[in-house]
């Protein structure tokens, strides 16, 4: 659902406008179709949240999402970056890299975001910058991590973006003077950027901790009193470290509300482990060190302070930044005495529990469920679809069950919330509507009993096979129901003002009605509402004209074309397309 919101944002023709309205199915469909072919999401296998409500428009993002697994079986795929490329009216490219601790979710956790824009040609030669090449190489590695591989077109898209990104420098935000991109976990080597540093003051922020990582940081501040060494984390993580490991630190937590129930934490173990997520409270991962000569280092991104002690088991992406202590150091981050609000205005002191808590007791069960869902997603499930009627199908799940099955797992297509069945190597759903066929399968696993009973629900992606033709057309028709919807869709394609505003200005809406159903499609052509934007697009926006051409072909081929194509639209479009062909 967060990906749908992102599509609305990308498709907005005016950044000053509201992002969009997810309750408007036509606007949402146009936004998703505008972005889907240009968007690739690489996500941890078995780590997608189950939406509370299924929407038909999700059919159009299926090919954008690709599950991946970390090369190291003891880790997970955990980076949070956006690599974007924009094109202006003259064809010039502009790149942006966003490095976050935040997932593509609607979580309410505290996170960080670092936005790095391409250095403009007009920039001063002495302006500090970052080489974007490490990010480009990181992108190139992603197709090889997917559980199913990428088709040729998608692979070319990744390579094309990586090729142009590798040639640019990224501007460092003020007041930073130097920095480095830190891809982690792709080649099996350990990464620990603090190895040779000795700090006079230290602030570490991470919701998940391991004893060795925390001890390694503490060793970087020898002889420093505890009031110069601050650790901000979650209560569960600090409880799991215990008083002995946290001695010599000022411990802090964010104020907890009744709804703040952090998920899993990382406990130091010699056995394989997985770093998991929290949806509430603290989720940022940042370390700030004040070094000699009034310089400070900030390392921020996706990696928690877990490891043995170095990072490398999980795939991560961090950035190291350096700058003057006065503006980039621990004191500036805390806000203490700076006259500005800071972290110290928000947090509370904390003392670790002396005995094992209920949250700690549940931890191991939650870890096992997470690993089980990863194994299910990596098993490459297949959903075979067979027609049983004109509008109904039968769907059969085939899955090579991983070893070491745990607990009780239920499974269902996310479009069928009341059709959960016990997971096995073969599960069947009968008499489904074609609109309910989806590769997104919800899995819900319950482990334990009584006070330590744990249930976790996630989405895995199946490969669709069998009689699946016409799914996207059926989904399109579910949203585009009549001629008024077609006209609204066309106006959105053309980046015109919203359809509702347009018809209101033209006085085409019956004053007794509040909906778009009162619009007379024929009168829109009388007032040339589509003629002018179509003509403006000739020679200026060929991509949009190609998209409209695809739409018109789809409408003409539909059995219900007479119900969808407004009178005069076919003739108008044929003329515009002929002129476009001559110009191009």
Coordinates of C-alpha atoms in Angstrom, one line a residue:
X1 CA 0.0 0.0 0.0
X2 CA 2.9 2.3 0.6
X3 CA 4.2 1.6 -2.9
X4 CA 0.8 2.8 -4.2
X5 CA 1.3 6.1 -2.3
X6 CA 4.7 6.4 -3.8
X7 CA 3.3 6.0 -7.3
X8 CA 0.8 8.8 -6.7
X9 CA 3.7 11.0 -5.6
X10 CA 5.8 10.2 -8.6
X11 CA 2.9 10.7 -11.0
X12 CA 1.8 14.1 -9.6
X13 CA 2.3 16.7 -12.3
X14 CA 2.7 19.5 -9.7
X15 CA 5.0 18.9 -6.7
X16 CA 3.1 21.6 -4.8
X17 CA -0.1 19.6 -5.0
X18 CA -1.2 17.0 -2.6
X19 CA 0.3 13.6 -3.3
X20 CA -3.0 12.2 -4.4
X21 CA -6.0 10.4 -3.3
X22 CA -5.8 6.6 -2.9
X23 CA -9.6 6.5 -2.6
X24 CA -9.9 7.6 -6.2
X25 CA -9.4 4.4 -8.2
X26 CA -9.0 6.1 -11.6
X27 CA -6.2 8.4 -10.3
X28 CA -4.5 5.5 -8.6
X29 CA -4.7 3.3 -11.7
X30 CA -3.1 6.0 -13.8
X31 CA -0.4 6.7 -11.3
X32 CA 0.5 3.1 -10.9
X33 CA 0.5 2.4 -14.7
X34 CA 2.6 5.5 -15.3
X35 CA 5.3 4.3 -12.8
X36 CA 5.2 0.5 -12.8
X37 CA 7.3 -0.1 -15.9
X38 CA 10.0 2.3 -14.6
X39 CA 10.0 1.1 -11.0
X40 CA 11.9 -1.9 -9.6
X41 CA 11.6 -2.8 -5.9
X42 CA 14.0 -5.3 -4.4
X43 CA 12.8 -6.6 -1.1
X44 CA 13.7 -9.2 1.5
X45 CA 12.0 -12.5 0.6
X46 CA 9.2 -13.2 3.0
X47 CA 9.3 -9.7 4.4
X48 CA 6.3 -7.9 2.8
X49 CA 3.5 -6.8 5.1
X50 CA 0.0 -8.2 4.4
X51 CA -2.3 -5.3 3.4
X52 CA -5.5 -4.9 5.5
X53 CA -7.5 -4.6 2.2
X54 CA -6.9 -5.9 -1.2
X55 CA -7.2 -3.5 -4.2
X56 CA -7.5 -4.6 -7.8
X57 CA -4.9 -2.0 -8.8
X58 CA -2.2 -4.1 -7.1
X59 CA -2.4 -6.3 -10.3
X60 CA -0.3 -3.6 -12.0
X61 CA 2.6 -3.6 -9.6
X62 CA 3.2 -7.3 -9.5
X63 CA 6.0 -7.1 -12.1
X64 CA 7.7 -4.3 -10.1
X65 CA 8.5 -6.3 -6.9
X66 CA 11.3 -8.7 -6.8
X67 CA 12.2 -10.9 -3.7
X68 CA 15.8 -11.3 -2.9
X69 CA 17.9 -13.2 -0.4
X70 CA 21.3 -12.2 1.1
X71 CA 24.4 -14.1 -0.2
X72 CA 25.2 -15.1 3.4
X73 CA 22.5 -17.5 4.7
X74 CA 23.0 -16.1 8.2
X75 CA 21.9 -12.6 7.1
X76 CA 19.1 -10.9 5.3
X77 CA 18.6 -8.3 2.6
X78 CA 18.3 -5.1 4.7
X79 CA 19.3 -1.9 2.8
X80 CA 16.9 1.0 2.4
X81 CA 17.9 3.1 -0.5
X82 CA 16.1 4.8 -3.5
X83 CA 18.1 5.4 -6.7
X84 CA 16.2 7.7 -8.9
X85 CA 16.9 9.3 -12.3
X86 CA 15.0 12.2 -13.7
X87 CA 14.9 13.6 -17.3
X88 CA 14.1 17.2 -18.0
X89 CA 12.4 18.6 -21.1
X90 CA 15.7 18.8 -22.9
X91 CA 16.6 15.2 -22.2
X92 CA 19.3 16.0 -19.6
X93 CA 19.5 13.5 -16.8
X94 CA 19.6 14.2 -13.0
X95 CA 20.2 11.5 -10.4
X96 CA 19.2 11.3 -6.7
X97 CA 20.3 8.8 -4.1
X98 CA 18.3 8.5 -0.9
X99 CA 19.8 6.6 2.0
X100 CA 17.4 5.7 4.7
X101 CA 16.7 3.6 7.8
X102 CA 13.1 3.5 6.7
X103 CA 11.3 0.7 4.8
X104 CA 8.6 1.2 2.2
X105 CA 5.9 0.8 4.9
X106 CA 3.4 2.8 6.8
X107 CA 5.3 2.2 10.1
X108 CA 5.2 4.9 12.7
X109 CA 8.8 4.5 13.8
X110 CA 11.5 7.2 14.1
X111 CA 13.8 7.0 11.1
X112 CA 16.5 8.9 9.2
X113 CA 16.8 10.0 5.6
X114 CA 19.8 11.4 3.8
X115 CA 19.1 12.9 0.3
X116 CA 22.1 13.1 -2.1
X117 CA 21.5 15.0 -5.4
X118 CA 23.8 14.9 -8.4
X119 CA 26.4 17.6 -8.6
X120 CA 25.2 20.2 -11.2
X121 CA 27.6 21.2 -14.0
X122 CA 27.6 24.8 -12.6
X123 CA 29.0 23.7 -9.2
X124 CA 32.3 25.0 -7.9
X125 CA 35.2 22.6 -8.5
X126 CA 36.1 22.8 -4.8
X127 CA 32.6 21.9 -3.6
X128 CA 32.8 18.6 -1.6
X129 CA 31.1 15.6 -3.2
X130 CA 30.7 11.8 -3.1
X131 CA 31.5 9.4 -5.9
X132 CA 28.3 7.6 -6.8
X133 CA 30.1 4.6 -8.3
X134 CA 29.8 2.4 -5.2
X135 CA 26.0 2.9 -5.4
X136 CA 26.0 1.9 -9.1
X137 CA 27.9 -1.3 -8.4
X138 CA 25.5 -2.1 -5.6
X139 CA 22.6 -1.8 -8.1
X140 CA 24.4 -4.0 -10.5
X141 CA 24.6 -6.8 -7.9
X142 CA 20.8 -6.8 -7.1
X143 CA 19.5 -8.9 -10.0
X144 CA 21.9 -11.7 -9.0
X145 CA 20.3 -11.8 -5.5
X146 CA 16.7 -12.3 -6.7
X147 CA 15.1 -15.6 -5.9
X148 CA 13.7 -15.9 -9.5
X149 CA 16.0 -13.7 -11.6
X150 CA 15.0 -10.8 -13.8
X151 CA 13.8 -10.8 -17.4
X152 CA 15.9 -9.1 -20.0
X153 CA 14.0 -5.8 -20.0
X154 CA 14.2 -5.4 -16.3
X155 CA 17.9 -6.4 -16.2
X156 CA 18.6 -3.7 -18.9
X157 CA 16.8 -1.1 -16.8
X158 CA 19.1 -1.8 -13.8
X159 CA 22.2 -1.8 -15.9
X160 CA 21.1 1.5 -17.7
X161 CA 20.5 3.3 -14.4
X162 CA 23.8 1.9 -12.9
X163 CA 25.7 3.0 -16.0
X164 CA 24.6 6.6 -15.8
X165 CA 24.8 6.8 -12.0
X166 CA 28.4 5.5 -12.0
X167 CA 29.5 8.6 -14.0
X168 CA 28.2 11.3 -11.5
X169 CA 29.2 12.9 -8.3
X170 CA 26.7 13.5 -5.5
X171 CA 26.6 16.8 -3.6
X172 CA 27.4 16.6 0.1
X173 CA 24.8 18.5 2.2
X174 CA 26.2 21.4 4.2
X175 CA 28.1 21.5 6.5
X176 CA 29.7 18.1 5.7
X177 CA 33.1 18.3 3.9
X178 CA 33.8 14.7 3.0
X179 CA 32.2 11.3 2.9
X180 CA 32.0 7.8 1.5
X181 CA 29.2 5.5 0.4
X182 CA 29.3 2.1 2.2
X183 CA 27.7 -0.9 0.5
X184 CA 27.8 -3.8 2.9
X185 CA 27.4 -7.6 2.6
X186 CA 27.7 -8.3 -1.1
X187 CA 31.1 -9.8 -1.3
X188 CA 31.4 -11.6 2.0
X189 CA 33.9 -9.2 3.5
X190 CA 33.3 -7.4 6.8
X191 CA 32.8 -3.7 7.1
X192 CA 33.5 -1.7 10.2
X193 CA 34.2 1.9 9.4
X194 CA 35.1 2.8 13.0
X195 CA 38.1 0.4 13.2
X196 CA 40.9 3.0 13.5
X197 CA 39.0 5.8 15.2
X198 CA 39.4 7.1 18.7
X199 CA 36.6 9.3 19.8
X200 CA 36.3 11.9 22.6
X201 CA 32.5 11.8 22.6
X202 CA 30.1 9.2 21.1
X203 CA 26.4 8.9 20.4
X204 CA 25.1 5.5 19.1
X205 CA 21.5 5.1 17.9
X206 CA 20.2 1.7 17.0
X207 CA 17.0 -0.2 17.9
X208 CA 18.9 -3.6 17.8
X209 CA 22.1 -4.4 19.5
X210 CA 24.7 -7.1 20.0
X211 CA 27.2 -7.2 22.9
X212 CA 30.2 -7.4 20.6
X213 CA 29.2 -4.3 18.5
X214 CA 28.4 -2.3 21.6
X215 CA 31.7 -3.3 23.2
X216 CA 33.7 -2.5 20.1
X217 CA 32.2 1.0 20.1
X218 CA 33.0 1.5 23.8
X219 CA 36.6 0.5 23.1
X220 CA 36.9 3.4 20.7
X221 CA 36.5 5.8 23.6
X222 CA 39.2 4.6 26.1
X223 CA 39.3 6.6 29.4
X224 CA 36.2 8.5 28.5
X225 CA 33.6 8.9 31.3
X226 CA 30.1 7.5 30.7
X227 CA 28.7 11.0 30.3
X228 CA 30.6 11.2 27.1
X229 CA 29.2 8.0 25.8
X230 CA 25.5 7.7 25.0
X231 CA 23.5 4.8 23.7
X232 CA 19.9 5.3 22.4
X233 CA 18.0 2.1 21.7
X234 CA 14.8 0.2 22.5
X235 CA 14.1 -1.1 26.0
X236 CA 14.0 -4.7 24.8
X237 CA 17.4 -4.4 23.2
X238 CA 19.0 -2.8 26.3
X239 CA 17.4 -5.5 28.5
X240 CA 18.9 -8.2 26.4
X241 CA 22.3 -6.7 26.7
X242 CA 22.0 -6.5 30.5
X243 CA 23.8 -4.3 33.0
X244 CA 27.3 -5.7 32.5
X245 CA 27.5 -4.9 28.8
X246 CA 25.9 -1.5 29.2
X247 CA 28.1 -0.4 32.0
X248 CA 29.9 2.8 31.1
X249 CA 27.1 4.1 28.9
X250 CA 24.4 6.6 29.4
X251 CA 21.3 4.6 28.3
X252 CA 18.4 6.4 26.7
X253 CA 15.1 5.4 25.1
X254 CA 12.3 7.3 23.4
X255 CA 9.1 7.7 25.5
X256 CA 7.0 4.6 24.9
X257 CA 3.2 4.8 24.3
X258 CA 0.7 2.0 24.9
X259 CA 0.9 1.1 21.2
X260 CA 4.7 0.9 21.0
X261 CA 5.5 -2.8 20.9
X262 CA 8.8 -3.2 19.1
X263 CA 9.1 -6.4 17.1
X264 CA 12.3 -8.5 17.2
X265 CA 15.7 -7.6 18.5
X266 CA 19.1 -9.1 17.8
X267 CA 20.6 -11.2 20.6
X268 CA 24.3 -12.1 20.4
X269 CA 24.5 -15.7 19.5
X270 CA 27.1 -17.9 17.8
X271 CA 24.4 -19.6 15.8
X272 CA 23.0 -18.1 12.5
X273 CA 20.7 -15.2 13.1
X274 CA 18.5 -12.7 11.2
X275 CA 18.2 -9.0 11.8
X276 CA 14.6 -8.1 12.0
X277 CA 12.4 -4.9 12.1
X278 CA 10.3 -2.8 14.4
X279 CA 7.3 -0.9 13.3
X280 CA 7.0 1.5 16.2
X281 CA 9.3 3.5 18.4
X282 CA 13.0 3.9 17.4
X283 CA 14.1 2.6 14.0
X284 CA 17.0 5.0 13.1
X285 CA 20.5 3.6 12.8
X286 CA 23.2 6.4 13.3
X287 CA 26.5 6.7 15.0
X288 CA 28.1 10.1 15.7
X289 CA 31.7 10.3 16.9
X290 CA 33.6 13.5 17.9
X291 CA 37.3 13.1 16.9
X292 CA 40.4 15.2 17.7
X293 CA 40.9 18.5 15.8
X294 CA 37.2 19.4 16.1
X295 CA 36.1 17.0 13.4
X296 CA 33.2 14.6 13.7
X297 CA 32.1 11.5 11.8
X298 CA 28.5 10.4 11.2
X299 CA 27.6 6.9 9.9
X300 CA 24.0 6.5 9.0
X301 CA 21.8 4.2 6.9
X302 CA 20.3 0.7 7.4
X303 CA 22.8 -1.2 9.5
X304 CA 22.0 -1.9 13.2
X305 CA 24.7 -2.1 15.8
X306 CA 24.7 -5.9 15.5
X307 CA 27.5 -8.1 14.3
X308 CA 30.6 -9.8 15.6
X309 CA 31.4 -6.9 15.7
X310 CA 31.7 -5.9 12.0
X311 CA 28.9 -5.6 9.5
X312 CA 28.8 -8.0 6.6
X313 CA 26.4 -10.9 7.2
X314 CA 23.4 -8.9 6.0
X315 CA 23.2 -6.8 2.9
X316 CA 23.1 -3.1 4.0
X317 CA 23.8 0.4 2.7
X318 CA 25.3 3.1 4.9
X319 CA 27.0 6.5 4.3
X320 CA 30.0 7.9 6.2
X321 CA 30.0 11.8 6.5
X322 CA 32.6 14.0 8.1
X323 CA 32.3 17.7 9.1
X324 CA 33.1 20.2 11.9
X325 CA 32.2 19.1 15.4
X326 CA 30.4 22.3 16.1
X327 CA 27.8 21.6 13.5
X328 CA 28.0 17.8 13.0
X329 CA 29.0 16.5 16.3
X330 CA 27.3 14.8 19.3
X331 CA 26.4 18.1 20.9
X332 CA 24.7 19.3 17.7
X333 CA 22.8 16.1 17.4
X334 CA 21.6 16.2 21.0
X335 CA 20.7 19.9 20.9
X336 CA 22.1 20.5 24.4
X337 CA 22.8 24.2 24.9
X338 CA 22.6 24.9 21.2
X339 CA 19.3 26.8 21.5
X340 CA 17.7 24.2 19.1
X341 CA 15.5 21.2 19.8
X342 CA 17.4 17.9 19.7
X343 CA 17.3 14.3 20.8
X344 CA 18.0 15.2 24.5
X345 CA 14.6 17.0 24.6
X346 CA 12.9 13.8 23.6
X347 CA 14.4 10.8 25.3
X348 CA 14.3 9.3 28.8
X349 CA 17.0 7.5 30.9
X350 CA 16.8 3.8 31.1
X351 CA 18.1 1.0 33.3
X352 CA 18.2 -2.6 31.9
X353 CA 16.0 -5.2 33.6
X354 CA 17.9 -7.6 35.8
X355 CA 15.7 -10.6 34.9
X356 CA 14.5 -12.0 31.6
X357 CA 11.4 -10.2 30.3
X358 CA 8.4 -11.6 28.5
X359 CA 9.5 -9.8 25.3
X360 CA 12.9 -11.7 25.6
X361 CA 11.1 -15.0 26.0
X362 CA 9.1 -14.4 22.8
X363 CA 12.2 -13.3 20.8
X364 CA 13.4 -16.8 19.8
X365 CA 10.0 -17.8 18.5
X366 CA 9.8 -14.7 16.4
X367 CA 13.2 -15.3 15.0
X368 CA 12.3 -18.8 13.9
X369 CA 9.1 -17.6 12.2
X370 CA 11.1 -15.0 10.3
X371 CA 13.5 -17.6 9.1
X372 CA 10.7 -19.9 8.2
X373 CA 8.9 -17.3 6.0
X374 CA 12.2 -16.6 4.3
X375 CA 12.5 -20.3 3.5
X376 CA 9.0 -20.4 2.1
X377 CA 9.6 -17.4 -0.1
X378 CA 12.9 -18.8 -1.4
X379 CA 11.2 -22.1 -2.2
X380 CA 9.7 -20.4 -5.4
X381 CA 6.0 -21.3 -4.9
X382 CA 3.9 -21.7 -8.1
X383 CA 0.2 -20.9 -8.4
X384 CA -1.5 -22.8 -11.2
X385 CA -4.7 -21.3 -12.6
X386 CA -7.3 -23.2 -14.5
X387 CA -10.6 -21.8 -15.9
X388 CA -13.7 -23.5 -14.5
X389 CA -16.3 -21.1 -16.0
X390 CA -16.6 -17.9 -17.9
X391 CA -15.5 -15.7 -15.0
X392 CA -14.3 -18.3 -12.5
X393 CA -11.0 -20.2 -12.0
X394 CA -9.4 -22.8 -9.8
X395 CA -6.0 -22.0 -8.3
X396 CA -3.6 -24.6 -7.0
X397 CA -0.5 -23.8 -5.0
X398 CA 2.5 -26.1 -5.6
X399 CA 5.4 -25.7 -3.1
X400 CA 8.4 -27.8 -2.3
X401 CA 8.1 -27.6 1.5
X402 CA 11.4 -26.5 3.2
X403 CA 12.8 -28.8 5.8
X404 CA 12.4 -28.0 9.5
X405 CA 8.8 -26.9 9.3
X406 CA 7.7 -25.0 12.5
X407 CA 4.5 -24.2 14.2
X408 CA 1.2 -23.9 12.3
X409 CA 1.1 -22.0 9.0
X410 CA -2.0 -20.8 7.2
X411 CA -1.9 -19.5 3.6
X412 CA -4.2 -17.6 1.3
X413 CA -4.2 -15.2 -1.6
X414 CA -4.3 -11.6 -0.2
X415 CA -7.4 -11.0 -2.2
X416 CA -9.3 -13.7 -0.2
X417 CA -8.9 -12.8 3.5
X418 CA -11.5 -15.4 4.6
X419 CA -10.1 -18.3 2.6
X420 CA -7.1 -19.3 4.7
X421 CA -6.0 -22.9 4.5
X422 CA -3.3 -25.0 6.2
X423 CA 0.0 -24.8 4.3
X424 CA 1.1 -28.0 2.6
X425 CA 2.9 -28.9 -0.6
X426 CA -0.4 -28.6 -2.5
X427 CA -3.2 -26.2 -1.6
X428 CA -6.3 -25.5 -3.8
X429 CA -8.8 -22.7 -4.0
X430 CA -11.9 -23.3 -6.1
X431 CA -14.5 -21.0 -7.9
X432 CA -12.4 -17.9 -7.7
X433 CA -13.2 -14.8 -9.6
X434 CA -10.4 -13.9 -12.1
X435 CA -10.0 -10.6 -10.3
X436 CA -9.0 -12.5 -7.2
X437 CA -6.0 -14.3 -8.9
X438 CA -2.8 -12.7 -7.5
X439 CA 0.7 -13.9 -7.0
X440 CA 0.8 -12.3 -3.5
X441 CA 0.1 -15.0 -0.9
X442 CA -0.3 -14.3 2.8
X443 CA 1.4 -16.7 5.2
X444 CA 0.6 -16.6 8.9
X445 CA 2.6 -18.7 11.3
X446 CA 1.9 -19.4 15.0
X447 CA 4.5 -20.8 17.3
X448 CA 4.4 -21.6 21.0
X449 CA 1.6 -21.4 23.4
X450 CA 0.3 -19.5 26.4
X451 CA 2.2 -16.3 27.3
X452 CA 4.9 -17.0 24.7
X453 CA 2.5 -17.7 21.8
X454 CA 3.7 -15.7 18.8
X455 CA 1.9 -15.1 15.5
X456 CA 3.6 -13.4 12.5
X457 CA 2.0 -12.6 9.1
X458 CA 3.8 -11.8 5.9
X459 CA 3.5 -12.0 2.1
X460 CA 5.4 -14.3 -0.2
X461 CA 5.3 -14.1 -4.0
X462 CA 4.3 -17.0 -6.2
X463 CA 4.8 -17.5 -9.9
X464 CA 1.5 -17.5 -11.8
X465 CA 1.1 -20.2 -14.4
X466 CA -1.8 -21.7 -16.5
X467 CA -4.8 -19.7 -17.8
X468 CA -3.9 -16.2 -16.6
X469 CA -4.4 -14.2 -19.8
X470 CA -6.7 -11.2 -19.6
X471 CA -6.0 -10.6 -15.9
X472 CA -4.8 -7.0 -16.4
X473 CA -7.7 -6.2 -18.8
X474 CA -10.2 -7.5 -16.3
X475 CA -8.5 -5.4 -13.6
X476 CA -8.6 -2.4 -15.9
X477 CA -12.3 -2.8 -16.6
X478 CA -13.0 -3.2 -12.9
X479 CA -11.7 0.3 -12.4
X480 CA -12.5 2.0 -15.7
X481 CA -16.3 1.4 -15.8
X482 CA -17.6 3.9 -18.3
X483 CA -16.9 6.7 -20.8
X484 CA -16.5 9.3 -18.0
X485 CA -13.8 7.2 -16.4
X486 CA -12.0 6.9 -19.8
X487 CA -12.0 10.7 -20.2
X488 CA -10.8 11.2 -16.6
X489 CA -8.0 8.7 -17.3
X490 CA -7.0 10.5 -20.5
X491 CA -6.8 13.8 -18.7
X492 CA -4.6 12.3 -16.0
X493 CA -2.3 10.8 -18.7
X494 CA -2.0 14.2 -20.3
X495 CA -1.0 15.8 -16.9
X496 CA -3.8 18.2 -17.1
X497 CA -5.6 19.8 -14.1
X498 CA -7.7 17.2 -12.2
X499 CA -10.7 16.1 -14.1
X500 CA -13.1 17.3 -11.4
X501 CA -11.5 20.9 -11.5
X502 CA -11.7 20.9 -15.3
X503 CA -15.3 20.0 -15.7
X504 CA -16.2 22.4 -12.9
X505 CA -14.5 25.3 -14.7
X506 CA -16.4 24.3 -17.9
X507 CA -19.7 24.2 -16.0
X508 CA -20.3 20.6 -17.1
X509 CA -21.4 19.3 -13.8
X510 CA -25.1 19.3 -12.9
X511 CA -25.4 21.6 -9.8
X512 CA -27.7 19.0 -8.2
X513 CA -25.0 16.3 -8.3
X514 CA -21.7 16.0 -6.5
X515 CA -20.3 13.2 -8.5
X516 CA -18.6 12.8 -11.9
X517 CA -21.5 10.7 -13.1
X518 CA -23.3 14.0 -14.0
X519 CA -20.7 14.8 -16.7
X520 CA -21.9 14.4 -20.3
X521 CA -18.9 13.0 -22.2
X522 CA -20.2 14.3 -25.5
X523 CA -20.1 17.9 -24.2
X524 CA -16.4 17.6 -23.3
X525 CA -15.6 17.2 -27.0
X526 CA -17.8 20.2 -27.8
X527 CA -15.6 22.3 -25.6
X528 CA -12.3 20.8 -26.9
X529 CA -11.2 19.6 -23.5
X530 CA -9.1 16.9 -24.9
X531 CA -8.2 18.4 -28.3
X532 CA -5.9 21.2 -26.9
X533 CA -3.8 19.0 -24.5
X534 CA -3.5 16.3 -27.2
X535 CA -2.2 18.9 -29.7
X536 CA 0.2 20.3 -27.1
X537 CA 1.6 16.8 -26.6
X538 CA 2.6 16.4 -30.3
X539 CA 6.3 16.9 -30.6
X540 CA 6.7 17.7 -26.9
X541 CA 5.6 14.6 -25.0
X542 CA 5.8 11.5 -27.3
X543 CA 6.0 9.1 -24.3
X544 CA 2.5 10.2 -23.2
X545 CA 1.2 9.8 -26.8
X546 CA 2.5 6.3 -26.9
X547 CA 0.8 5.5 -23.7
X548 CA -2.5 6.9 -25.0
X549 CA -2.0 4.8 -28.2
X550 CA -1.7 1.7 -26.1
X551 CA -4.9 2.6 -24.2
X552 CA -6.8 3.3 -27.4
X553 CA -5.7 -0.1 -28.8
X554 CA -6.9 -1.8 -25.6
X555 CA -10.2 0.1 -25.7
X556 CA -10.8 -0.8 -29.4
X557 CA -10.1 -4.5 -28.8
X558 CA -12.5 -4.7 -25.9
X559 CA -15.8 -6.5 -26.5
X560 CA -17.5 -3.6 -24.7
X561 CA -15.8 -0.9 -26.8
X562 CA -19.1 0.9 -27.5
X563 CA -19.6 1.4 -23.7
X564 CA -16.1 2.8 -23.2
X565 CA -15.1 4.9 -26.2
X566 CA -16.8 8.3 -26.1
X567 CA -18.3 9.5 -29.4
X568 CA -15.7 11.3 -31.5
X569 CA -12.7 10.2 -29.5
X570 CA -11.6 7.6 -32.1
X571 CA -11.6 10.2 -34.9
X572 CA -9.8 12.8 -32.8
X573 CA -7.1 10.3 -31.7
X574 CA -6.5 9.0 -35.2
X575 CA -5.9 12.6 -36.4
X576 CA -3.5 13.4 -33.5
X577 CA -1.6 10.1 -33.9
X578 CA -1.2 10.7 -37.7
X579 CA 0.3 14.2 -37.0
X580 CA 2.5 12.8 -34.3
X581 CA 3.9 10.2 -36.8
X582 CA 4.7 12.9 -39.3
X583 CA 6.4 15.1 -36.8
X584 CA 8.5 12.3 -35.3

